[in-house]
Amino acid sequence: MSVTAVDEDPTTQARESDWAVETHNLTKRFGASVAVNGVDLKVPRGCAFGYLGPNGAGKTTTIGILTTRVRATAGRAVVAGADVGVAAVTVRQRIGVVPQRPNPDRSLSVLDNLVFHAAYFGIAHSRATARAHALLEQFDIDDRAEAKVDELSGGQQQRLMIARALIHEPRVIFLDEPTVGLDPQARRSLWDILRDLHAQGRTIVMTTHYMEEADRLCERLAIVDEGRLLALDTPASLRARAPGGTLVELTLDGDAGPAAEQAKTVPHVTGVSVRDGVLRVYSDRGGQVIPALIDLVQSGGRTVNNINLAAPSLETLFLSLTGRKLE
Ligand SMILES: Nc1ncnc2c1ncn2[C@@H]1O[C@H](COP(=O)(O)OP(=O)(O)OP(=O)(O)O)[C@@H](O)[C@H]1O
Ligand SMILES: [Mg+2]
């Protein structure tokens, strides 16, 4: 007789890991295009973590893999101590997800959206109802408990999605662009909610387009573009890595390539990059380099349509890494 007494799920043994999320070479291809490209990521437990990247960077796809909605093409991800590829049910029990597009059940009341969701996790009806009311109260929508979802404002619906993500007391919460489309007041109130969740010791993983939001809320930030992880550090350390000097940005009426070559020879220019007719120059003398830059652009037969100056910041680091603006 063979002995097969060990039925412990080997993928959940990393339960006491220091990492809420750990990925190795995480990769997702859609046909020929690579949405997530060999990402190695570690998110400490209890961390507020931001995933920053422009449109199409692969943020939603990455969150999709980490939350078991999308299957990776290659690589591995362990979330809240369980492997998403082989223990998806365990992962789902330990995480809450606020998707990029709110997807409440619009045929149900606000309250029932929470109670029905709790049922998926085997939470008894009476306990689910009590917890749902507590969450609705916490998020200031308990007076709308019996309303249909469509009767809520955008900000209220977003808070309902967060309440739903929390109904089973998950350890890790994923939020994909949680404040897009919210007015400034609703955005601030959501920030307060996220700070409270973080103070309770939960791990928060959020994607955002908003540098200010990432900087205010997150202890660690990943900068991604075209599926690749370009930088991963604290906001302060990332800021310290921003290219020195002022960023001088000139928008030309055509190809900025030839001007870029010449710009490198201008005194006090410390770095040059070019993308889509925009010439970006780093200067250790602020805007003093501008006349020389305009001269060389004009002598190349082009016109400067716009000039922009920016001090070193997360935004200028992002630009230097991706060649693109975040917002
Ligand atoms: N189901 C799919 N089929 C084919 N391609 C896809 C699919 N989902 C995503 N992609 C592609 O993968 C890339 C990454 O998309 P993803 O939605 O992850 O980016 P994102 O960073 O979340 O962008 P956004 O800021 O616009 O939400 C894009 O090029 C997108 O077109
Ligand atoms: Mg997205």
Tab-separated table of N, CA, C and O in Angstrom, residues 11 28 30 114 122 140 148 158 175 185 195 202 206 220 231 243 262 304:
chain	number	residue	atom	x	y	z
A	11	THR	N	2.099	24.692	-2.282
A	11	THR	CA	2.219	26.080	-2.716
A	11	THR	C	1.858	27.060	-1.618
A	11	THR	O	2.098	28.245	-1.746
A	28	LYS	N	3.477	37.662	-19.941
A	28	LYS	CA	2.205	37.394	-20.607
A	28	LYS	C	2.282	37.886	-22.040
A	28	LYS	O	2.556	39.056	-22.295
A	30	PHE	N	0.200	38.195	-25.714
A	30	PHE	CA	-1.061	38.100	-26.463
A	30	PHE	C	-0.645	37.984	-27.918
A	30	PHE	O	-0.270	38.985	-28.521
A	114	LEU	N	-22.749	43.188	-1.541
A	114	LEU	CA	-21.763	42.747	-0.552
A	114	LEU	C	-22.117	41.373	0.010
A	114	LEU	O	-21.258	40.501	0.138
A	122	GLY	N	-18.129	31.718	1.539
A	122	GLY	CA	-18.672	30.843	2.572
A	122	GLY	C	-19.001	31.559	3.871
A	122	GLY	O	-19.070	30.939	4.931
A	140	ASP	N	-19.380	55.424	4.395
A	140	ASP	CA	-20.341	56.521	4.322
A	140	ASP	C	-21.413	56.323	3.243
A	140	ASP	O	-21.867	57.288	2.631
A	148	LYS	N	-30.386	50.749	-5.605
A	148	LYS	CA	-29.718	50.036	-6.692
A	148	LYS	C	-28.379	50.735	-6.969
A	148	LYS	O	-28.234	51.944	-6.754
A	158	GLN	N	-17.346	53.490	-6.448
A	158	GLN	CA	-15.966	53.072	-6.224
A	158	GLN	C	-15.796	52.607	-4.772
A	158	GLN	O	-15.138	51.606	-4.501
A	175	LEU	N	-5.877	47.276	-6.215
A	175	LEU	CA	-6.764	48.303	-6.767
A	175	LEU	C	-6.163	48.785	-8.081
A	175	LEU	O	-5.013	49.240	-8.114
A	185	GLN	N	-12.554	65.822	-4.553
A	185	GLN	CA	-13.025	65.512	-3.198
A	185	GLN	C	-13.171	63.998	-3.007
A	185	GLN	O	-12.738	63.445	-1.992
A	195	ARG	N	-5.389	54.911	3.198
A	195	ARG	CA	-4.462	55.088	4.330
A	195	ARG	C	-4.934	54.282	5.537
A	195	ARG	O	-4.126	53.673	6.232
A	202	ARG	N	-2.860	45.956	6.276
A	202	ARG	CA	-3.073	45.236	5.021
A	202	ARG	C	-2.053	45.675	3.978
A	202	ARG	O	-1.570	46.797	4.012
A	206	MET	N	-1.572	49.006	-5.735
A	206	MET	CA	-2.433	49.802	-6.614
A	206	MET	C	-1.686	50.251	-7.857
A	206	MET	O	-0.490	50.481	-7.835
A	220	ARG	N	6.509	52.064	-1.643
A	220	ARG	CA	7.400	51.590	-2.707
A	220	ARG	C	6.675	51.725	-4.038
A	220	ARG	O	5.456	51.547	-4.109
A	231	ALA	N	12.086	50.329	-12.829
A	231	ALA	CA	12.658	50.771	-11.556
A	231	ALA	C	11.736	50.328	-10.440
A	231	ALA	O	10.526	50.179	-10.640
A	243	PRO	N	17.304	62.425	-13.172
A	243	PRO	CA	18.479	63.066	-13.763
A	243	PRO	C	18.662	64.446	-13.133
A	243	PRO	O	17.686	65.151	-12.902
A	262	GLN	N	23.021	67.862	-32.054
A	262	GLN	CA	23.739	69.124	-31.837
A	262	GLN	C	23.589	69.623	-30.404
A	262	GLN	O	24.491	70.239	-29.856
A	304	VAL	N	10.507	76.022	-33.045
A	304	VAL	CA	10.115	75.579	-31.699
A	304	VAL	C	8.691	76.063	-31.438
A	304	VAL	O	8.420	77.261	-31.450
